[in-house]
Amino acid sequence: MEAGLVGVLDTLPGMVFSINPGGVIDFVNRSLADYLSIQFQSEKDWNWPIAIEHPDGSTFHSKLRSMLEQSQPFQMEVPLAFPDGASRSLLLRCNPMNDGAAERRWYGIATECTVDSRLRHKNDFQRIVDSIPVPVAVTTPTGDVEALNNPALDYFGMTLEELKNWKATEVVHPEDLQATIEEQLDAHLSGTFYNVESRHLRHDGIYRWHNVLGLPLRDVDGTILRWFHLLVDVDDRKRAELELAAREREARLVLESIPAGIGVIGISGEVETINGPLLRYYGRTIEELRDWANTDVVHSDDMPRMIDAVDRAITLGQPYDLEVRLRRADGIHRWFQVTGSPLIDDGGRIVRWYALHVDIDDRKRAEEALAERERESRFIVDGIAGMIAIFSPDAKLIGGNQQIIDYFQRPIDELDNWATNGITHPDDLQLCIDSFMGSIETGEPYDYETRFLRHDGVWRWFQLRGLPLRDTDGEIIRWYGLLTDIDDRKRTEEQLRRSEAFLADAQRLSKTGSFSLRLETSEIVWSAETYRIFGVDPANPVTLETVLSRLDPESVLKVCNVIETARAGNGDFDYDIRLVMADQSIKHVRVLAHSEKNKDGEQELTGAVQDVTESRKAEEAINEVRSELSYVTRITSLGVLTASIAHEVNQPLAGIVTNASTCLRVLNTEPPNLEVAKDTARRMIRDANRAADVIVRLRALFSRKPPLIEPVDMNEVATEVIALAFSEIQRARVSVTTEFGKALPTVAGARVQLQQVIMNLLRNAIEATSAVESRPARIVIRTEARDLEVRLIIEDTGIGFGMDGTKRIFDAFYTTKPDGMGIGLSVSRSIIESHSGRLWAQSNALHGATVGFSVPIHLPGHEVEGPEPDGPDAPRENPERGER
């Protein structure tokens, strides 16, 4: 029986008792125990002190059992025997409690049977009810409120009349009202005991939970006379239960929301429950997992350890913690850390066990990988080309790799005294102390260079870099230092420094500077010689505006075009520019550059600039001399060609004289023959033009006028030269054959200079062929077009060049002729190269030699840069030429 109810019944002035289903009295309140002078002990059977000598004494127990078996309310008298010898009787009124259980309990009230007891019954009953310290309501068999005790009236703060209509008020909480009415209605219909919990409104407006016990009062015939409703305040207990239920729900939610597996195990080792994450991991029901030790959810290699850990924990009451592999629903085993902890009540007893399953598979794999990396790191540390030193936070050397031991061949504890043991070069010692100890004090990394003494007595340069290792709180727990041997690098740097000095001297002597231009950022870097060439102070930053400000307008356009082309992609550039210096003097500069992406992926233009002002002036002087030589060569050729020129001029002059005589003769006849006269006049005009053409060609060939660059027909130029040399060809008795290409494209060239080249080559062939008597003297002149150029080739059967001829034939002043000057072919090569062509010579397989040249074809829309004029002061005008 609940302690609260016992306390209530003990305070009642009436005598109350209860009988268990076995017919044994298991409770009497204090009033009944005091009346009978028998102390009640719940652990012992309690019996009425029956007076056996009373007529009903011997039959009392059998009558009581009979009444109990009928399961109906009853009342009966019990004769009592008291220690003082007095005999009295008690009237017992008992009602069965029908709460749906298979066996019934009985509750009763005992009253003393005296003469006026029946008269006092009603008053005693009201007095008993009023003395109950909990609210009590008395209702009729139909449920109408008949009476309320004072605690009930005080609790509700209402009158009896107000409480008679309790169903229509808020006396019972609206959420509990319907259930309470239904419980009472069912009890009234069945005539059985009811027990319901509901909230009732206290006079201060607060609802409190009560356990409402409904008991029917019956007469001797079993008819219900009235109902007693006992309201026991269970608010504190109910709230505790609700709070406990809420905590249990919250605990369940917590179990389900924890992103880890939770298993609840009873004190004997049985599985009580498993949360959702763990069930989902296994992919099994809780029933399947109750006998987990006989399943495959734990890896077979780990199952014995798991069973042993759980058994030891339950036996010894000690927590367990182990790592095992658990089988996932898809059959994959993953590592888990299973931690079992007991739940202990206030008495120190273990109530149950909670087993936390944390997935550590990734951590295990990471640990394995970390261990492997640590092993690899150790191999790497011992294998790197550097020494590793490990220092404590107070700068004590506490470890190092194998390289540092091999280098010094001293133990670590001896190397700890590096400032005094002589391994640091004396000149570097103070720098080492300041740098290293400064980092120890400030916690900043260190980086410096020093020399260390090797075990064989050789000093070598090292770069020392150190970083601190900090814990989660930012405190330094050790220092790691890397000692990298840079002795070879230091020597290389010294050599590089000397090489840079040599390079600077070489650039200064050759007047060649270097530069780089990042095309995306326009960042420019110049060498010292480039600053000197451009006349810019090295202290000033170089920009693209600085470069362009030093150029003449034509060079500005040229440089801008190169930059735009370089931005578009990779390429090579070779061009000349002119610098206008501060004193307005002109510098000629040649630029060689290359555009490509650098290591950063940026397009960069790099190259070299060379001051060619002096060489350009020398070239101009050489060109002037070359022009003079070319003119001398042409004048020299004039004497050789005198006979041919006279023959060419005499023939048309003789024709003019003959035709003039004929014209006069026919005009003097009577009548004059005008048709013949007209015909002879036309022949005179023709011969005069022939003579004029010869004169024009001669004047053009031997004049000092500058050449005119124009589209030239190579076949036409060769034909004119053959005509000029016709008399010489006849005297030498040489057969000249032409094999001119059909529909040759024109070439871009100076007509007069090309005539001079062909004349030199043809005269050399005539002289070489005329000296041969043992075989036919033949010369073949061919023209052809190939690969965007036109070739002219002269092949002869002459004496050839000799052993060294092909190597030296184009050298100035080299000749194989007794009376030759050795400048003809040298001048011819200069002319062809100035036309962007090439001149070559080779010996034939049998006899003679082949000499030829090629000149690029003329492309419409392309400007042609002509060769140098015959003299620096020669006027730029078109030479006179006749039409053949």
Short mmCIF file of N, CA, C and O in Angstrom, two decimals, residues 458-537:
data_model
loop_
_atom_site.label_atom_id
_atom_site.label_comp_id
_atom_site.label_asym_id
_atom_site.label_seq_id
_atom_site.Cartn_x
_atom_site.Cartn_y
_atom_site.Cartn_z
N VAL A 458 86.85 20.07 -42.81
CA VAL A 458 86.49 20.96 -43.91
C VAL A 458 85.28 21.80 -43.50
O VAL A 458 84.30 21.28 -42.96
N TRP A 459 85.40 23.11 -43.74
CA TRP A 459 84.27 24.01 -43.47
C TRP A 459 83.36 24.04 -44.70
O TRP A 459 83.81 24.21 -45.82
N ARG A 460 82.06 23.91 -44.47
CA ARG A 460 81.10 23.99 -45.56
C ARG A 460 79.95 24.91 -45.16
O ARG A 460 79.56 24.99 -43.99
N TRP A 461 79.42 25.61 -46.16
CA TRP A 461 78.31 26.54 -45.92
C TRP A 461 76.99 25.78 -45.78
O TRP A 461 76.72 24.84 -46.52
N PHE A 462 76.16 26.23 -44.83
CA PHE A 462 74.83 25.65 -44.62
C PHE A 462 73.81 26.78 -44.48
O PHE A 462 74.13 27.86 -43.96
N GLN A 463 72.60 26.49 -44.98
CA GLN A 463 71.47 27.39 -44.72
C GLN A 463 70.64 26.76 -43.60
O GLN A 463 70.22 25.61 -43.69
N LEU A 464 70.39 27.53 -42.52
CA LEU A 464 69.65 27.04 -41.37
C LEU A 464 68.27 27.68 -41.37
O LEU A 464 68.13 28.91 -41.34
N ARG A 465 67.25 26.83 -41.41
CA ARG A 465 65.87 27.28 -41.35
C ARG A 465 65.18 26.53 -40.21
O ARG A 465 65.28 25.31 -40.12
N GLY A 466 64.48 27.28 -39.36
CA GLY A 466 63.82 26.65 -38.22
C GLY A 466 62.39 27.13 -38.06
O GLY A 466 62.08 28.31 -38.27
N LEU A 467 61.49 26.19 -37.73
CA LEU A 467 60.08 26.50 -37.50
C LEU A 467 59.67 25.90 -36.16
O LEU A 467 60.07 24.79 -35.81
N PRO A 468 58.80 26.61 -35.41
CA PRO A 468 58.32 26.07 -34.12
C PRO A 468 57.10 25.19 -34.34
O PRO A 468 56.29 25.43 -35.23
N LEU A 469 56.97 24.16 -33.51
CA LEU A 469 55.77 23.32 -33.48
C LEU A 469 54.99 23.71 -32.24
O LEU A 469 55.50 23.67 -31.13
N ARG A 470 53.71 24.09 -32.45
CA ARG A 470 52.88 24.57 -31.35
C ARG A 470 51.76 23.58 -31.06
O ARG A 470 51.29 22.86 -31.95
N ASP A 471 51.31 23.57 -29.79
CA ASP A 471 50.17 22.74 -29.42
C ASP A 471 48.89 23.50 -29.69
O ASP A 471 48.89 24.58 -30.28
N THR A 472 47.75 22.92 -29.30
CA THR A 472 46.45 23.55 -29.57
C THR A 472 46.29 24.89 -28.85
O THR A 472 45.47 25.71 -29.27
N ASP A 473 47.05 25.10 -27.79
CA ASP A 473 46.97 26.37 -27.06
C ASP A 473 47.96 27.40 -27.61
O ASP A 473 48.06 28.51 -27.06
N GLY A 474 48.68 27.04 -28.65
CA GLY A 474 49.64 27.98 -29.23
C GLY A 474 50.99 27.99 -28.56
O GLY A 474 51.85 28.80 -28.92
N GLU A 475 51.21 27.08 -27.61
CA GLU A 475 52.49 27.02 -26.92
C GLU A 475 53.49 26.20 -27.74
O GLU A 475 53.14 25.15 -28.31
N ILE A 476 54.72 26.68 -27.82
CA ILE A 476 55.76 25.97 -28.57
C ILE A 476 56.20 24.76 -27.76
O ILE A 476 56.56 24.86 -26.57
N ILE A 477 56.13 23.58 -28.42
CA ILE A 477 56.54 22.36 -27.72
C ILE A 477 57.90 21.85 -28.23
O ILE A 477 58.56 21.08 -27.53
N ARG A 478 58.30 22.27 -29.43
CA ARG A 478 59.66 21.96 -29.90
C ARG A 478 59.94 22.78 -31.15
O ARG A 478 59.04 23.40 -31.73
N TRP A 479 61.21 22.78 -31.54
CA TRP A 479 61.67 23.47 -32.74
C TRP A 479 62.26 22.44 -33.69
O TRP A 479 62.95 21.51 -33.26
N TYR A 480 61.96 22.61 -34.98
CA TYR A 480 62.56 21.77 -36.01
C TYR A 480 63.44 22.64 -36.89
O TYR A 480 62.99 23.68 -37.41
N GLY A 481 64.71 22.23 -37.02
CA GLY A 481 65.65 22.99 -37.84
C GLY A 481 66.16 22.15 -39.00
O GLY A 481 66.50 20.98 -38.83
N LEU A 482 66.19 22.76 -40.19
CA LEU A 482 66.72 22.10 -41.38
C LEU A 482 68.05 22.75 -41.73
O LEU A 482 68.11 23.96 -41.96
N LEU A 483 69.12 21.95 -41.79
CA LEU A 483 70.45 22.42 -42.14
C LEU A 483 70.76 21.91 -43.54
O LEU A 483 71.02 20.72 -43.74
N THR A 484 70.68 22.80 -44.52
CA THR A 484 70.87 22.43 -45.92
C THR A 484 72.27 22.84 -46.37
O THR A 484 72.65 24.01 -46.23
N ASP A 485 72.99 21.89 -46.91
CA ASP A 485 74.34 22.16 -47.42
C ASP A 485 74.23 23.00 -48.68
O ASP A 485 73.71 22.56 -49.71
N ILE A 486 74.71 24.23 -48.61
CA ILE A 486 74.65 25.15 -49.76
C ILE A 486 76.05 25.55 -50.20
O ILE A 486 76.23 26.58 -50.87
N ASP A 487 77.05 24.75 -49.80
CA ASP A 487 78.42 25.12 -50.14
C ASP A 487 78.61 25.19 -51.64
O ASP A 487 79.20 26.15 -52.15
N ASP A 488 78.09 24.19 -52.36
CA ASP A 488 78.21 24.22 -53.82
C ASP A 488 77.45 25.40 -54.39
O ASP A 488 77.92 26.05 -55.34
N ARG A 489 76.29 25.69 -53.82
CA ARG A 489 75.52 26.83 -54.31
C ARG A 489 76.25 28.14 -54.07
O ARG A 489 76.26 29.02 -54.94
N LYS A 490 76.88 28.26 -52.90
CA LYS A 490 77.64 29.48 -52.61
C LYS A 490 78.78 29.66 -53.61
O LYS A 490 79.03 30.77 -54.09
N ARG A 491 79.45 28.55 -53.91
CA ARG A 491 80.53 28.64 -54.89
C ARG A 491 79.96 28.97 -56.27
O ARG A 491 80.54 29.77 -57.02
N THR A 492 78.81 28.38 -56.58
CA THR A 492 78.17 28.69 -57.87
C THR A 492 77.74 30.15 -57.93
O THR A 492 77.86 30.81 -58.97
N GLU A 493 77.21 30.65 -56.80
CA GLU A 493 76.80 32.06 -56.76
C GLU A 493 78.01 32.97 -57.00
O GLU A 493 77.90 33.98 -57.69
N GLU A 494 79.14 32.58 -56.41
CA GLU A 494 80.33 33.39 -56.63
C GLU A 494 80.75 33.35 -58.09
O GLU A 494 81.11 34.38 -58.69
N GLN A 495 80.69 32.15 -58.67
CA GLN A 495 81.00 32.05 -60.09
C GLN A 495 80.00 32.82 -60.93
O GLN A 495 80.35 33.47 -61.92
N LEU A 496 78.71 32.74 -60.51
CA LEU A 496 77.68 33.49 -61.23
C LEU A 496 77.92 34.97 -61.13
O LEU A 496 77.74 35.71 -62.10
N ARG A 497 78.31 35.42 -59.93
CA ARG A 497 78.60 36.84 -59.78
C ARG A 497 79.72 37.27 -60.72
O ARG A 497 79.64 38.31 -61.38
N ARG A 498 80.77 36.43 -60.78
CA ARG A 498 81.88 36.74 -61.68
C ARG A 498 81.42 36.68 -63.13
O ARG A 498 81.79 37.52 -63.96
N SER A 499 80.54 35.68 -63.43
CA SER A 499 80.04 35.57 -64.80
C SER A 499 79.20 36.79 -65.16
O SER A 499 79.28 37.30 -66.29
N GLU A 500 78.38 37.24 -64.19
CA GLU A 500 77.58 38.44 -64.46
C GLU A 500 78.48 39.64 -64.70
O GLU A 500 78.19 40.48 -65.56
N ALA A 501 79.58 39.70 -63.92
CA ALA A 501 80.52 40.80 -64.15
C ALA A 501 81.15 40.69 -65.53
O ALA A 501 81.29 41.69 -66.26
N PHE A 502 81.55 39.45 -65.92
CA PHE A 502 82.10 39.24 -67.26
C PHE A 502 81.08 39.59 -68.33
O PHE A 502 81.40 40.21 -69.35
N LEU A 503 79.80 39.18 -68.09
CA LEU A 503 78.76 39.48 -69.06
C LEU A 503 78.56 40.98 -69.22
O LEU A 503 78.39 41.48 -70.33
N ALA A 504 78.57 41.66 -68.06
CA ALA A 504 78.42 43.12 -68.13
C ALA A 504 79.58 43.74 -68.91
O ALA A 504 79.37 44.66 -69.73
N ASP A 505 80.80 43.23 -68.69
CA ASP A 505 81.94 43.75 -69.45
C ASP A 505 81.79 43.43 -70.93
O ASP A 505 82.09 44.28 -71.79
N ALA A 506 81.34 42.19 -71.21
CA ALA A 506 81.18 41.80 -72.62
C ALA A 506 80.12 42.66 -73.29
O ALA A 506 80.28 43.09 -74.44
N GLN A 507 79.00 42.92 -72.57
CA GLN A 507 77.96 43.77 -73.16
C GLN A 507 78.48 45.19 -73.39
O GLN A 507 78.19 45.82 -74.41
N ARG A 508 79.29 45.66 -72.42
CA ARG A 508 79.83 47.00 -72.58
C ARG A 508 80.78 47.08 -73.76
O ARG A 508 80.77 48.03 -74.54
N LEU A 509 81.63 46.05 -73.91
CA LEU A 509 82.59 46.06 -75.01
C LEU A 509 81.92 45.86 -76.37
O LEU A 509 82.31 46.48 -77.37
N SER A 510 80.89 45.00 -76.41
CA SER A 510 80.21 44.74 -77.69
C SER A 510 79.07 45.70 -77.94
O SER A 510 78.39 45.61 -78.98
N LYS A 511 78.81 46.59 -76.98
CA LYS A 511 77.72 47.55 -77.08
C LYS A 511 76.39 46.83 -77.31
O LYS A 511 75.55 47.24 -78.12
N THR A 512 76.21 45.74 -76.56
CA THR A 512 74.99 44.93 -76.67
C THR A 512 74.34 44.84 -75.30
O THR A 512 74.96 44.41 -74.33
N GLY A 513 73.09 45.25 -75.22
CA GLY A 513 72.33 45.15 -73.98
C GLY A 513 71.20 44.15 -74.12
O GLY A 513 70.87 43.71 -75.22
N SER A 514 70.60 43.78 -73.00
CA SER A 514 69.49 42.83 -73.00
C SER A 514 68.29 43.48 -72.32
O SER A 514 68.42 44.43 -71.56
N PHE A 515 67.11 42.90 -72.60
CA PHE A 515 65.87 43.46 -72.03
C PHE A 515 64.82 42.36 -71.96
O PHE A 515 64.93 41.31 -72.61
N SER A 516 63.79 42.62 -71.16
CA SER A 516 62.59 41.77 -71.14
C SER A 516 61.39 42.66 -70.93
O SER A 516 61.46 43.67 -70.21
N LEU A 517 60.28 42.29 -71.56
CA LEU A 517 59.04 43.07 -71.48
C LEU A 517 57.89 42.09 -71.24
O LEU A 517 57.60 41.24 -72.09
N ARG A 518 57.26 42.21 -70.07
CA ARG A 518 56.06 41.41 -69.80
C ARG A 518 54.88 42.12 -70.46
O ARG A 518 54.49 43.22 -70.05
N LEU A 519 54.32 41.46 -71.47
CA LEU A 519 53.35 42.13 -72.33
C LEU A 519 52.03 42.38 -71.63
O LEU A 519 51.28 43.27 -72.03
N GLU A 520 51.69 41.60 -70.58
CA GLU A 520 50.43 41.82 -69.89
C GLU A 520 50.52 42.98 -68.91
O GLU A 520 49.56 43.73 -68.74
N THR A 521 51.67 43.14 -68.25
CA THR A 521 51.81 44.19 -67.24
C THR A 521 52.70 45.35 -67.71
O THR A 521 52.80 46.34 -67.00
N SER A 522 53.31 45.21 -68.91
CA SER A 522 54.23 46.23 -69.44
C SER A 522 55.43 46.46 -68.52
O SER A 522 56.03 47.54 -68.53
N GLU A 523 55.76 45.45 -67.72
CA GLU A 523 56.93 45.55 -66.84
C GLU A 523 58.20 45.33 -67.67
O GLU A 523 58.31 44.34 -68.40
N ILE A 524 59.17 46.24 -67.58
CA ILE A 524 60.38 46.21 -68.40
C ILE A 524 61.60 46.06 -67.49
O ILE A 524 61.69 46.73 -66.45
N VAL A 525 62.50 45.18 -67.89
CA VAL A 525 63.77 45.01 -67.19
C VAL A 525 64.89 45.22 -68.21
O VAL A 525 64.87 44.61 -69.28
N TRP A 526 65.86 46.08 -67.85
CA TRP A 526 66.99 46.39 -68.72
C TRP A 526 68.30 45.97 -68.04
O TRP A 526 68.41 46.03 -66.82
N SER A 527 69.26 45.60 -68.88
CA SER A 527 70.61 45.44 -68.37
C SER A 527 71.29 46.81 -68.31
O SER A 527 70.77 47.80 -68.84
N ALA A 528 72.45 46.82 -67.66
CA ALA A 528 73.16 48.11 -67.51
C ALA A 528 73.52 48.69 -68.86
O ALA A 528 73.44 49.92 -69.08
N GLU A 529 73.93 47.84 -69.82
CA GLU A 529 74.33 48.35 -71.13
C GLU A 529 73.14 48.91 -71.90
O GLU A 529 73.28 49.88 -72.66
N THR A 530 71.95 48.35 -71.69
CA THR A 530 70.75 48.88 -72.35
C THR A 530 70.46 50.29 -71.84
O THR A 530 70.08 51.18 -72.62
N TYR A 531 70.64 50.50 -70.51
CA TYR A 531 70.48 51.86 -69.99
C TYR A 531 71.45 52.80 -70.70
O TYR A 531 71.08 53.94 -71.06
N ARG A 532 72.72 52.34 -70.89
CA ARG A 532 73.71 53.22 -71.50
C ARG A 532 73.36 53.51 -72.96
O ARG A 532 73.49 54.66 -73.43
N ILE A 533 72.91 52.49 -73.69
CA ILE A 533 72.58 52.69 -75.11
C ILE A 533 71.44 53.70 -75.25
O ILE A 533 71.50 54.59 -76.10
N PHE A 534 70.42 53.59 -74.40
CA PHE A 534 69.27 54.49 -74.51
C PHE A 534 69.52 55.82 -73.81
O PHE A 534 68.71 56.73 -73.91
N GLY A 535 70.63 55.92 -73.06
CA GLY A 535 70.93 57.17 -72.39
C GLY A 535 69.98 57.47 -71.25
O GLY A 535 69.59 58.63 -71.05
N VAL A 536 69.56 56.43 -70.51
CA VAL A 536 68.62 56.59 -69.41
C VAL A 536 69.35 56.32 -68.10
O VAL A 536 70.17 55.41 -68.01
N ASP A 537 69.05 57.10 -67.07
CA ASP A 537 69.66 56.93 -65.76
C ASP A 537 69.16 55.62 -65.15
O ASP A 537 67.94 55.40 -65.02
#
